[in-house]
mmCIF file of C-alpha atoms and ligand atoms in Angstrom:
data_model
loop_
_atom_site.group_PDB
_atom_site.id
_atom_site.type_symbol
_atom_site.label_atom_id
_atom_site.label_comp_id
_atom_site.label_asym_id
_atom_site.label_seq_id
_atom_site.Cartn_x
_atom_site.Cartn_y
_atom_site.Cartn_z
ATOM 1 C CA UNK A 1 0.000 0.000 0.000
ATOM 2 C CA UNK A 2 1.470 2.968 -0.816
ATOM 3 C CA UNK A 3 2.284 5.708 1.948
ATOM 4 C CA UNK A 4 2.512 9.700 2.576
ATOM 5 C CA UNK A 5 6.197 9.058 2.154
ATOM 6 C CA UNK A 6 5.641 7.589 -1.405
ATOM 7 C CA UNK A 7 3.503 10.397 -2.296
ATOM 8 C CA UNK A 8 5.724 13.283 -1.254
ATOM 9 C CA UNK A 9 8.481 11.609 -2.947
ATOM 10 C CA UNK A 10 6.130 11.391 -5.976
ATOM 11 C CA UNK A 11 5.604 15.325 -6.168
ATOM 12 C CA UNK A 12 8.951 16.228 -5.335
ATOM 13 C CA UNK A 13 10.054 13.945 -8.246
ATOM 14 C CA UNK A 14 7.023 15.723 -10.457
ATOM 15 C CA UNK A 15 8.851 18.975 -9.627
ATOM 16 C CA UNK A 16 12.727 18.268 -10.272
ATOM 17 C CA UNK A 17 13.209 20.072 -13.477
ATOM 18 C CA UNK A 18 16.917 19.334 -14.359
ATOM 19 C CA UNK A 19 19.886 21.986 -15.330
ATOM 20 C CA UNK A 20 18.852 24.917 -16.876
ATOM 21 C CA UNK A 21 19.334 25.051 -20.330
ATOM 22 C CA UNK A 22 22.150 27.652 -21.627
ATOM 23 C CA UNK A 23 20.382 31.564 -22.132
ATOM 24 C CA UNK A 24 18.653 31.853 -25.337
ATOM 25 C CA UNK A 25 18.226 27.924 -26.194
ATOM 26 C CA UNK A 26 14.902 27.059 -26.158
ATOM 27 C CA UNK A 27 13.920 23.607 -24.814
ATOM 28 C CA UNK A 28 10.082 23.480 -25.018
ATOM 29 C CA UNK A 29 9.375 20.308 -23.139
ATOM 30 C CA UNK A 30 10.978 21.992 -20.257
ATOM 31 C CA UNK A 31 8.236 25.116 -20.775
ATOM 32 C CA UNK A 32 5.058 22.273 -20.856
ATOM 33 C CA UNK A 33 6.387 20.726 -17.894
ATOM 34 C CA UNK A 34 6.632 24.130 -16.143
ATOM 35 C CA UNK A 35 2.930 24.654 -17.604
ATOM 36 C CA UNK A 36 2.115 21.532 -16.030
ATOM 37 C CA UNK A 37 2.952 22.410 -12.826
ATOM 38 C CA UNK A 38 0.009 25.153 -12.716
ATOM 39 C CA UNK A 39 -2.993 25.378 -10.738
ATOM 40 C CA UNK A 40 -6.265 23.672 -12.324
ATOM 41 C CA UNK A 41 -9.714 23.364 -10.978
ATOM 42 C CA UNK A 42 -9.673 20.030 -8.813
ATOM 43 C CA UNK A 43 -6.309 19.450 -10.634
ATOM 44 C CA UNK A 44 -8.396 17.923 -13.425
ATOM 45 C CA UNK A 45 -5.496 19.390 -15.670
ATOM 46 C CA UNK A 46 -7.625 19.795 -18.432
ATOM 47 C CA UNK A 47 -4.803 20.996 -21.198
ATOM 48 C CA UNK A 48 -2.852 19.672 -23.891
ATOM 49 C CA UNK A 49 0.162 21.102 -25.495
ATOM 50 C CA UNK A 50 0.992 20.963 -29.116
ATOM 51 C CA UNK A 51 4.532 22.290 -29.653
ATOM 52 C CA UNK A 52 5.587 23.510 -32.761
ATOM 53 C CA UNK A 53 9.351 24.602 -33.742
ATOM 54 C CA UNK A 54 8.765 28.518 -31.943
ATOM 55 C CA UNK A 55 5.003 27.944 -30.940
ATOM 56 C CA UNK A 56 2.985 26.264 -28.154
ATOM 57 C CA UNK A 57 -1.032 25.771 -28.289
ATOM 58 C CA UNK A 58 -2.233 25.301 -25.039
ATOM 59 C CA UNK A 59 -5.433 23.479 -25.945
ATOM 60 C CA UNK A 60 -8.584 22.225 -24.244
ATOM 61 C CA UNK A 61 -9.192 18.747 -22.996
ATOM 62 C CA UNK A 62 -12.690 18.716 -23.243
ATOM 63 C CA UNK A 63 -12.835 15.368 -21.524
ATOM 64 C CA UNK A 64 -11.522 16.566 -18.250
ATOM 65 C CA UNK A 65 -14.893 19.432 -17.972
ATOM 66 C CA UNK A 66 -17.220 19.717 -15.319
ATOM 67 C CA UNK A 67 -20.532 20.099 -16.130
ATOM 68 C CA UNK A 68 -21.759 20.502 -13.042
ATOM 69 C CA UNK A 69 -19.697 23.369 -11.213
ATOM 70 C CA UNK A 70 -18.491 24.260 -14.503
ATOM 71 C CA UNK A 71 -21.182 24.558 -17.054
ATOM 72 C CA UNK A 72 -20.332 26.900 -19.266
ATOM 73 C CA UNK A 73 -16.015 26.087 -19.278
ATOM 74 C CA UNK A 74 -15.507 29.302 -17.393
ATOM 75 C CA UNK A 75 -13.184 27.265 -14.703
ATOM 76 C CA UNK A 76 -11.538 24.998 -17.784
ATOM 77 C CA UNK A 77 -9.856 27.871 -19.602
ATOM 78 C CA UNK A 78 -9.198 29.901 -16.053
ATOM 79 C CA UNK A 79 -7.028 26.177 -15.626
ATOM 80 C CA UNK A 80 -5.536 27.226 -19.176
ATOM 81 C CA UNK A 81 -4.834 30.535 -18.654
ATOM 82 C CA UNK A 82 -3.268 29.370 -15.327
ATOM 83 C CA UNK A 83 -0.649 27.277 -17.514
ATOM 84 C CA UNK A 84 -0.264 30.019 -19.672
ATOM 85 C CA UNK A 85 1.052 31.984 -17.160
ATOM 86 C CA UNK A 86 3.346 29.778 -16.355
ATOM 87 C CA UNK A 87 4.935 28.903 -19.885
ATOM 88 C CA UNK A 88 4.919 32.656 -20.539
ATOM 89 C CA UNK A 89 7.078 32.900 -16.965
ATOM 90 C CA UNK A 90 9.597 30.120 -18.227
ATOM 91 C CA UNK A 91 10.223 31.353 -21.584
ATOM 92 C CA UNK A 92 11.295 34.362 -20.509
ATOM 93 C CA UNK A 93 14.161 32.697 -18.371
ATOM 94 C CA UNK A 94 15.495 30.789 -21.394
ATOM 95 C CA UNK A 95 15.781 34.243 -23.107
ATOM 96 C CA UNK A 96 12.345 34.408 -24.959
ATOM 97 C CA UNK A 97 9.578 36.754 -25.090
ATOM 98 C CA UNK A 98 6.431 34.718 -25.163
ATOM 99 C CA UNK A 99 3.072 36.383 -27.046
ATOM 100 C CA UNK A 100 -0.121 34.562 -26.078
ATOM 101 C CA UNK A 101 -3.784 34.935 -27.522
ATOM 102 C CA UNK A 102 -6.441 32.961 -27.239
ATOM 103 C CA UNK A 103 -7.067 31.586 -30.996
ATOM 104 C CA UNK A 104 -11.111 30.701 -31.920
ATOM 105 C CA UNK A 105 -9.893 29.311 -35.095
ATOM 106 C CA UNK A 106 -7.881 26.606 -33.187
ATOM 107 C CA UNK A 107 -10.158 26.383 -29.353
ATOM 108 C CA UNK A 108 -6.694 27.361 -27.884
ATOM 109 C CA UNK A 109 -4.199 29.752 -26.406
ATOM 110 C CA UNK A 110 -1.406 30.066 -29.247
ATOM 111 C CA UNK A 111 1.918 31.500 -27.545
ATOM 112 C CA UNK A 112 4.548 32.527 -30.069
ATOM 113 C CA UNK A 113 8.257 32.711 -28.918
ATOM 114 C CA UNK A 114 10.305 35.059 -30.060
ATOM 115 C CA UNK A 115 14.258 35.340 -29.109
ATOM 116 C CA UNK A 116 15.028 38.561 -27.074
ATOM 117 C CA UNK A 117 17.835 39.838 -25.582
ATOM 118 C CA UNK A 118 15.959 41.517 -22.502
ATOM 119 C CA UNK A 119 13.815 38.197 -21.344
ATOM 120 C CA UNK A 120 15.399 36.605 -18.625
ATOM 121 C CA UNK A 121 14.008 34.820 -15.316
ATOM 122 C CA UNK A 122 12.239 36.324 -12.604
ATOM 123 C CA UNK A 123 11.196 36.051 -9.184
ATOM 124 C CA UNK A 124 7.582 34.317 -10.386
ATOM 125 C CA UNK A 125 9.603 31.858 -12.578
ATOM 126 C CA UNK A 126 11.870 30.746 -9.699
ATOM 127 C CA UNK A 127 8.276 30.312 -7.752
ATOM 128 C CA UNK A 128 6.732 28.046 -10.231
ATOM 129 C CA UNK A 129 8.115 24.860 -8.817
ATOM 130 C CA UNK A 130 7.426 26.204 -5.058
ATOM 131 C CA UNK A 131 3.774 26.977 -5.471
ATOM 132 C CA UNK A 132 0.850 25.348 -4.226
ATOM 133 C CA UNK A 133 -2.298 26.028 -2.696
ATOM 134 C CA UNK A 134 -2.269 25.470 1.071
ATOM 135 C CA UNK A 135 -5.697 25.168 2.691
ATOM 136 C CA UNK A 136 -4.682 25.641 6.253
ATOM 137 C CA UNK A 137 -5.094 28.015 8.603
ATOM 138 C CA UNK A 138 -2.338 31.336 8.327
ATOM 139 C CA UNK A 139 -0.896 33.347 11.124
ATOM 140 C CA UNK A 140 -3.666 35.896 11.117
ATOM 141 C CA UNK A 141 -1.153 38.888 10.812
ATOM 142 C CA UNK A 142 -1.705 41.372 7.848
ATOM 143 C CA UNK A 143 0.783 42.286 5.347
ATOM 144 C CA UNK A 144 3.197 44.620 5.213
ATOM 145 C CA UNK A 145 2.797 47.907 2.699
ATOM 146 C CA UNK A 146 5.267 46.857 0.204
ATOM 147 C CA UNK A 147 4.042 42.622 0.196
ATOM 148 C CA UNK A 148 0.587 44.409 -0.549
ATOM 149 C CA UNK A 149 1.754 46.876 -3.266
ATOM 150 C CA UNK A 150 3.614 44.345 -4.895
ATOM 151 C CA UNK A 151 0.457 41.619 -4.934
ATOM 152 C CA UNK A 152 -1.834 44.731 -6.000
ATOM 153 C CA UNK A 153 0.193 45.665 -8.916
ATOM 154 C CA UNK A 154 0.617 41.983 -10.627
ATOM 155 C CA UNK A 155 -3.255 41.228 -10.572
ATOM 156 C CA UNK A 156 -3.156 43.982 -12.734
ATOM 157 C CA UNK A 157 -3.103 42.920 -16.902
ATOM 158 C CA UNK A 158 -5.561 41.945 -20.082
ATOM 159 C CA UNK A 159 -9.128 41.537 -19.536
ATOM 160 C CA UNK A 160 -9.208 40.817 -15.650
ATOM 161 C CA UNK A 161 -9.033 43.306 -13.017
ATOM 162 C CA UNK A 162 -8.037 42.502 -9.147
ATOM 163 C CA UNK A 163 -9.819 43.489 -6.327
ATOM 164 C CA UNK A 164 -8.395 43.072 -2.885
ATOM 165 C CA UNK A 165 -9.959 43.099 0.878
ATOM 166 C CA UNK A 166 -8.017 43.480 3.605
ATOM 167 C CA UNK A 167 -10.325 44.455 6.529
ATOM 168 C CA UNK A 168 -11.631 42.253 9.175
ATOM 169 C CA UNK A 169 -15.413 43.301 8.243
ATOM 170 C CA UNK A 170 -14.970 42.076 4.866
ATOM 171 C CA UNK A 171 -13.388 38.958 6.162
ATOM 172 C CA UNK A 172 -16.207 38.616 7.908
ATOM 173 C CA UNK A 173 -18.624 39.108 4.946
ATOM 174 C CA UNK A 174 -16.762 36.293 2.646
ATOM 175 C CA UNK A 175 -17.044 34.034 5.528
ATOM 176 C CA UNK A 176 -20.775 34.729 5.294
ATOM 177 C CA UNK A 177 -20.941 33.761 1.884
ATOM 178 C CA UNK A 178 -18.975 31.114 1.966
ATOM 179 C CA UNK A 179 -21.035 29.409 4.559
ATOM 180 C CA UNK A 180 -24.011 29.586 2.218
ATOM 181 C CA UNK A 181 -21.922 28.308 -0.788
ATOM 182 C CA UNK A 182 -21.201 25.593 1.065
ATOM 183 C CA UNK A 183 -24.769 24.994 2.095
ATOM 184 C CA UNK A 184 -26.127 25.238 -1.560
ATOM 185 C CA UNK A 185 -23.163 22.998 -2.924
ATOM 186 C CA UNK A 186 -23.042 20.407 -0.530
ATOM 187 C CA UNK A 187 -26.258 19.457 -0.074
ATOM 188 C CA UNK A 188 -26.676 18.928 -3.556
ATOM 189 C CA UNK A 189 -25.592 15.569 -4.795
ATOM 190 C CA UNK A 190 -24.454 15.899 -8.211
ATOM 191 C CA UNK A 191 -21.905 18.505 -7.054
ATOM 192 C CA UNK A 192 -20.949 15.526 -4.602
ATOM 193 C CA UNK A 193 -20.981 13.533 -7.297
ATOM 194 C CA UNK A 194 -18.802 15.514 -9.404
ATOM 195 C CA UNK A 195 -16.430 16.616 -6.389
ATOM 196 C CA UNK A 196 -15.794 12.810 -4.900
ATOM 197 C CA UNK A 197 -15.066 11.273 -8.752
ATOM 198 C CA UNK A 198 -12.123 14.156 -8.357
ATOM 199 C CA UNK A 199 -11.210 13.560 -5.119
ATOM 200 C CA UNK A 200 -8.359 10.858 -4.857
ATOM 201 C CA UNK A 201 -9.012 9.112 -1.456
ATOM 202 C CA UNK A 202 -5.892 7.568 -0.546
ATOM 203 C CA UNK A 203 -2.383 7.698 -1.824
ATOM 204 C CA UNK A 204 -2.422 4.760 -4.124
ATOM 205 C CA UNK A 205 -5.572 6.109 -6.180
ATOM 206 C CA UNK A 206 -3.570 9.858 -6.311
ATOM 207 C CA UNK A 207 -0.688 8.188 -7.515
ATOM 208 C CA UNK A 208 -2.434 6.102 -9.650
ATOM 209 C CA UNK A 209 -3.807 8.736 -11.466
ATOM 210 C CA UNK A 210 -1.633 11.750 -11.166
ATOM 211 C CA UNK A 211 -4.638 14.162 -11.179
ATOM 212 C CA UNK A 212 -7.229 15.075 -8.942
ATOM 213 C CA UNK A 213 -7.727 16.521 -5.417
ATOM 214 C CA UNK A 214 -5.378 13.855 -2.945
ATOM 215 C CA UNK A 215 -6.464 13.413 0.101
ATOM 216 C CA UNK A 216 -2.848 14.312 1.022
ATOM 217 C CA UNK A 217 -2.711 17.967 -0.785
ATOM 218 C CA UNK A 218 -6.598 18.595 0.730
ATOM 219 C CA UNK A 219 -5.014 18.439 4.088
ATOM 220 C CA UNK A 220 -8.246 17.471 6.003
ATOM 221 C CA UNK A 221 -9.200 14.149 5.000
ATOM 222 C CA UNK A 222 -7.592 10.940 6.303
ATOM 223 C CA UNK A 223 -7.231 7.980 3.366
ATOM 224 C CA UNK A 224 -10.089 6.155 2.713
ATOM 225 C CA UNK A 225 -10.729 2.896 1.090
ATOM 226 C CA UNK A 226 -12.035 4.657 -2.762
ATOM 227 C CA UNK A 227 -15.019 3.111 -3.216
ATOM 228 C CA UNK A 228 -16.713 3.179 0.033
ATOM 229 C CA UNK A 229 -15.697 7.062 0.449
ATOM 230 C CA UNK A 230 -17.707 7.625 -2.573
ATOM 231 C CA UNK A 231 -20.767 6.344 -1.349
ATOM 232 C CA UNK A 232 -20.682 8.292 1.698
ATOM 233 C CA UNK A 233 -19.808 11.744 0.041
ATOM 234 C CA UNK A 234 -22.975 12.959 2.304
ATOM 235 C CA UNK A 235 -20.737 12.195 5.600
ATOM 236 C CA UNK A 236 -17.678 13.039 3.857
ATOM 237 C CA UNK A 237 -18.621 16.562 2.525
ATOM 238 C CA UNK A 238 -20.380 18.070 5.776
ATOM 239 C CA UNK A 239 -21.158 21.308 4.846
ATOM 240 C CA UNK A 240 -21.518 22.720 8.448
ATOM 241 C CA UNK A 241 -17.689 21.746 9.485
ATOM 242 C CA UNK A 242 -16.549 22.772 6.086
ATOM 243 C CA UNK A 243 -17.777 26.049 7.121
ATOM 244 C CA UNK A 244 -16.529 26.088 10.409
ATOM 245 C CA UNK A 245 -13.076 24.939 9.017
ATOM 246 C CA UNK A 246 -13.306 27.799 5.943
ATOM 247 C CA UNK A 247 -14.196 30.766 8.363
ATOM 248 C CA UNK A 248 -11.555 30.041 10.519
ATOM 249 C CA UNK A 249 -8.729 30.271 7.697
ATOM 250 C CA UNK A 250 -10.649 32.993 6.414
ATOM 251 C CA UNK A 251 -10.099 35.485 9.451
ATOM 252 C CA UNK A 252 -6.424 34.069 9.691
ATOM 253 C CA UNK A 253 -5.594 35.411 6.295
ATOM 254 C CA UNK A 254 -4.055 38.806 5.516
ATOM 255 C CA UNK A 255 -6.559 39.712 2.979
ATOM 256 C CA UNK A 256 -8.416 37.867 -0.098
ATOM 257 C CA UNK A 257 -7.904 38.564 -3.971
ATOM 258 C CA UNK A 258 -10.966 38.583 -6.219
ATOM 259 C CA UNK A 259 -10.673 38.391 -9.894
ATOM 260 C CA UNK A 260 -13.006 40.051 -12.025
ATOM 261 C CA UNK A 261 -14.031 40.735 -15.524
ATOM 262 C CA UNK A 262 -16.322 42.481 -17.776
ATOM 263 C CA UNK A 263 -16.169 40.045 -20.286
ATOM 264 C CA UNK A 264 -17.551 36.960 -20.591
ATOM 265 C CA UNK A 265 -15.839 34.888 -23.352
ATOM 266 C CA UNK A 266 -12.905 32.393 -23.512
ATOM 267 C CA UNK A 267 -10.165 35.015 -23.756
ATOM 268 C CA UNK A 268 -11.434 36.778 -21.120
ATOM 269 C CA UNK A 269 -11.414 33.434 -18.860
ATOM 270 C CA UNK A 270 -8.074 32.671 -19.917
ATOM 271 C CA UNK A 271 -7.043 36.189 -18.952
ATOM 272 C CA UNK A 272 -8.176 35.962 -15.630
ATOM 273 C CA UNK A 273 -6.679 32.507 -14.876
ATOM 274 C CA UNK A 274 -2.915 34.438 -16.119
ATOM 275 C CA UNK A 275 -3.806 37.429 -13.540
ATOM 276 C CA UNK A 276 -4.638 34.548 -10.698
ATOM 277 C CA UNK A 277 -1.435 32.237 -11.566
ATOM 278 C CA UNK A 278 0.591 35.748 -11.776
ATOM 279 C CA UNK A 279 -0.823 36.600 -8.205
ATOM 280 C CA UNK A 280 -0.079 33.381 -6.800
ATOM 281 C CA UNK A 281 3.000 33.022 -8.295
ATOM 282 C CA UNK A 282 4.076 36.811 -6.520
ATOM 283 C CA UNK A 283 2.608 35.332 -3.162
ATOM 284 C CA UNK A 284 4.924 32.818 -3.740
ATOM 285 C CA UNK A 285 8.092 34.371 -3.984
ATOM 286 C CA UNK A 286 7.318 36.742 -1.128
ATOM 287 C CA UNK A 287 7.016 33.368 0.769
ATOM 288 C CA UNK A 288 3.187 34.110 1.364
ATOM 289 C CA UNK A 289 0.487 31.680 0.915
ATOM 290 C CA UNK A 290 -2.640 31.196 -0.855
ATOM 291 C CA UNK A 291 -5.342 29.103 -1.477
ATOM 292 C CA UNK A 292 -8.982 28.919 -3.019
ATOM 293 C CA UNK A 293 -12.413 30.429 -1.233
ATOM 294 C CA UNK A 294 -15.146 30.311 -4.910
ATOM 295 C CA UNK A 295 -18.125 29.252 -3.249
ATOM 296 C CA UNK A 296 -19.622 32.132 -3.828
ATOM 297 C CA UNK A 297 -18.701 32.581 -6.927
ATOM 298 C CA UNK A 298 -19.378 29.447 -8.403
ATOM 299 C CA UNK A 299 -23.068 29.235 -6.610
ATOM 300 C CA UNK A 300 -25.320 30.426 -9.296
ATOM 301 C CA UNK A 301 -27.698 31.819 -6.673
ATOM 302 C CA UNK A 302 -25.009 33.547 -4.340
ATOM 303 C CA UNK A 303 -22.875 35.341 -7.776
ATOM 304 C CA UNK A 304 -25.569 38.138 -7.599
ATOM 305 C CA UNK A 305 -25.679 38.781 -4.502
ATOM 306 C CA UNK A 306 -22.058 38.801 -3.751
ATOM 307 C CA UNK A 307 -21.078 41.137 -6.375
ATOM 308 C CA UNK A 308 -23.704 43.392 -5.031
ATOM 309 C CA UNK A 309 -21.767 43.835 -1.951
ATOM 310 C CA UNK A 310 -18.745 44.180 -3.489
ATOM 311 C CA UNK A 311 -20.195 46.979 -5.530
ATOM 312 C CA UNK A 312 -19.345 45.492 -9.332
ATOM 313 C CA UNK A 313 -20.625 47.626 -12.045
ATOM 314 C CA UNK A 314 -21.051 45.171 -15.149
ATOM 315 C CA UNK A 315 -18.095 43.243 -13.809
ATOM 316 C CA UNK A 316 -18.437 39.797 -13.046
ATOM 317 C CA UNK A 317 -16.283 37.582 -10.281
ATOM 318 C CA UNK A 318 -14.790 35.380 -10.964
ATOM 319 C CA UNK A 319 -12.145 33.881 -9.266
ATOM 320 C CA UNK A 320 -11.399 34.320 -5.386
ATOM 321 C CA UNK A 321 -7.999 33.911 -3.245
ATOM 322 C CA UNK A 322 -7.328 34.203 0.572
ATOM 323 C CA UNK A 323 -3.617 35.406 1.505
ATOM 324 C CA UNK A 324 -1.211 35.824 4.205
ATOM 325 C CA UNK A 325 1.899 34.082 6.157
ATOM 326 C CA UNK A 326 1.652 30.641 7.123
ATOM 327 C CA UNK A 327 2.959 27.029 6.840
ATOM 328 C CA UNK A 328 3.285 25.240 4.000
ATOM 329 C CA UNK A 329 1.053 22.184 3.032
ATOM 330 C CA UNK A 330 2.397 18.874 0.775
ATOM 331 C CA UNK A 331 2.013 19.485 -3.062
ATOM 332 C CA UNK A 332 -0.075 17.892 -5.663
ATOM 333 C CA UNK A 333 0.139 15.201 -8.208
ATOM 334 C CA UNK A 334 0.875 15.624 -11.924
ATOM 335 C CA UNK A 335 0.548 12.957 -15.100
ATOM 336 C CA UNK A 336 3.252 12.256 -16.780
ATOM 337 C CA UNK A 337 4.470 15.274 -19.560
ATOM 338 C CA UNK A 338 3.890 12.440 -22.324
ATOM 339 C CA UNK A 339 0.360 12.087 -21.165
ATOM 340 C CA UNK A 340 -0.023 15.946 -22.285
ATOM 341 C CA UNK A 341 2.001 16.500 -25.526
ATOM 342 C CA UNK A 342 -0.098 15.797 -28.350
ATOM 343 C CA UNK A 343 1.388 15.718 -31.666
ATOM 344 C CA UNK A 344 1.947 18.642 -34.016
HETATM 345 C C1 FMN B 401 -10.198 27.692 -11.933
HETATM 346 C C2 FMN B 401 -9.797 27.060 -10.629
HETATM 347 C C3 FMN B 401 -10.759 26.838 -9.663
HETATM 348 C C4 FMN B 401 -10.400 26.275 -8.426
HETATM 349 N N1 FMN B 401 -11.354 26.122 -7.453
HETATM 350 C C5 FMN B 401 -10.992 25.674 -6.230
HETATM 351 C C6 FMN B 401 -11.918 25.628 -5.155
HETATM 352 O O1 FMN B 401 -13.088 26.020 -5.319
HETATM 353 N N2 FMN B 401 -11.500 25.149 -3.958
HETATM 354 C C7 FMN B 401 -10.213 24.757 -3.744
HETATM 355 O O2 FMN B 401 -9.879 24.364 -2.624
HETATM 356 N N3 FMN B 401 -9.297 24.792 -4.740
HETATM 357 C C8 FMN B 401 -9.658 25.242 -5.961
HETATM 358 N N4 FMN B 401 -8.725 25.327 -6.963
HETATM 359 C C9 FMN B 401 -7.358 24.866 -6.714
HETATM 360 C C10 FMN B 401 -7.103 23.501 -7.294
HETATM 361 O O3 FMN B 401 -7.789 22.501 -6.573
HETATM 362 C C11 FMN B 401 -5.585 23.244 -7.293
HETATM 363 O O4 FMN B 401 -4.975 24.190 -8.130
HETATM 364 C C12 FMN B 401 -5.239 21.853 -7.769
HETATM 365 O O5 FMN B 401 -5.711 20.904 -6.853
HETATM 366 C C13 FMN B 401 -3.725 21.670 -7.938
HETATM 367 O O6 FMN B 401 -3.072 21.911 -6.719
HETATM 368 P P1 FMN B 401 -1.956 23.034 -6.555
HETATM 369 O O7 FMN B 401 -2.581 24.336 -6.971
HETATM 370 O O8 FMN B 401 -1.629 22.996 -5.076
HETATM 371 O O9 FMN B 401 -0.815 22.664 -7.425
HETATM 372 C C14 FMN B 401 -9.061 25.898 -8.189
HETATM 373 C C15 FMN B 401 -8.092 26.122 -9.182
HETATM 374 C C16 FMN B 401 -8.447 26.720 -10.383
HETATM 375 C C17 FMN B 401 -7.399 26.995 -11.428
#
């Protein structure tokens, strides 16, 4: 049976990324598996990468959707955008500009590389390997002036805009919504459904599969025989404690990020799931944490009434982060790189 040994060594292994190349040659298996290493919703990794000589297409893998948090893809090409950020962060290190646009023609995010004396790596690209999300509680200090400047500025960029809440009322008013998230989501079974055929119950099934929410990275759960766990998703996913347990890391964190747009079209999505990545990826390297809080954003009957209170005129949320110092939590799983590249 494997162990929480076997599965650290896993992800550590998943994250060893060789020798850097020499400046200015480009080794684009090294950018997908830097991609790779991006959040996705329920690290359902829904991407594929076709690499040409100077080009990348991030595409869709429409098999990995969820039709049931995610009906309209919103969430799928935030995942894509996150990768996106990513490659565009890694290319720059081996000496390339990288130009990304979302392509209808193709479904996908074409990046173009382009040699350039001026690109070289930075802070977020040295974080890529480092970041995670990390659903604990934080040490319920705020940040200082210059850790919030810097975090304001890089949610900045394309289509999405960055919103950020610092004060203990509003704390207290995501927490609200939150709770009712919870209580519309999981009391309704085919978003238990959907959520437990993600969730990878015990080590062997997470390293089986290399995707998915393990119970290891989730922090909470202890590992479960698969099968049985899924018929008891009712017991599993208690919507009062999950509240309890969210409102508490809520009013430990520094401040929460939301990401919003005006637009609503796959560009735009993709743009926001850059800005998120980007803002992670910043936490990161300022050795501050971040993980996840969409409830109310992904409740159909909460959207409305949350971006009421935060005042959103023709924007919509879409994306939400909490922030702040704390400890760090075990990474997740990825499949293997061959798993991703499809041919050109
Ligand atoms: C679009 C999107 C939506 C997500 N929604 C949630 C969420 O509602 N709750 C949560 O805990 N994590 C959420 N995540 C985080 C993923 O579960 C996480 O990125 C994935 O498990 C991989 O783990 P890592 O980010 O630690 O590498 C989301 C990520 C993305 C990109």
């Amino acid at each position: 049976m494997a162990s929480a040994k076997d599965y650290d060594a896993a992800a550590r292994k998943i994250r060893e990324l060789g020798p850097e190349p020499p400046p200015g040659t480009l080794d684009t298996r090294r950018l997908v598996h830097l991609a790779t290493l991006a959040a996705s919703s329920h690290n359902s990794q829904p991407w594929k990468f076709r690499i040409e000589r100077d080009r990348i297409t991030v595409l869709p893998d429409y098999t990995r959707r969820m039709p049931v948090i995610d009906t309209d893809d919103s969430q799928l090409f935030h995942s894509l955008g996150c990768a996106v950020e990513n490659l565009v962060q890694a290319a720059a290190a081996q000496g390339y500009d990288a130009e990304a646009s979302y392509s209808a023609a193709v479904d996908g995010v074409v990046v173009n590389l382009e040699r350039s004396a001026w690109a070289k790596a930075g802070d977020l690209y040295a974080a890529i390997p480092a970041r995670r999300c990390v659903r604990k509680v934080y040490d319920g200090h705020p940040l200082g002036r210059a850790e919030l400047a810097k975090l304001t500025g890089i949610g900045r960029g394309g289509r999405s805009q960055t919103l950020i809440l610092v004060t203990d009322a509003a704390k207290e008013a995501v927490a609200e919504f939150v709770t009712q998230g919870n209580a519309l989501q999981l009391t309704d079974r085919a978003f238990r459904r959907e959520l437990a055929a993600w969730m990878r119950f015990n080590h062997g099934e997470a390293l089986r599969r290399g995707d998915g929410r393990s119970a290891r990275a989730t922090g909470r759960l202890v590992p479960l025989p698969g099968l049985p766990a899924r018929l008891m998703t009712k017991q599993i996913f208690d919507p009062e404690s999950q509240s309890t347990r969210d409102a508490k890391q809520i009013r430990s964190s520094a401040g929460i990020a939301v990401f919003v747009a005006g637009e609503q079209d796959k560009a735009t999505w993709v743009d926001v799931g850059r800005a998120c990545q980007r803002f992670a990826l910043q936490a990161t390297a300022l050795d501050i944490r971040t993980a996840f809080i969409n409830q109310p954003i992904k409740t159909k009957a909460l959207q409305s009434q949350f971006e009421e209170w935060l005042q959103l005129k023709g924007e919509r949320s879409m994306l939400m982060l909490r922030f702040g110092h704390g400890p760090k939590a075990p990474f997740s799983l990825r499949r293997p790189l061959d798993d991703v590249i499809v041919a050109a």
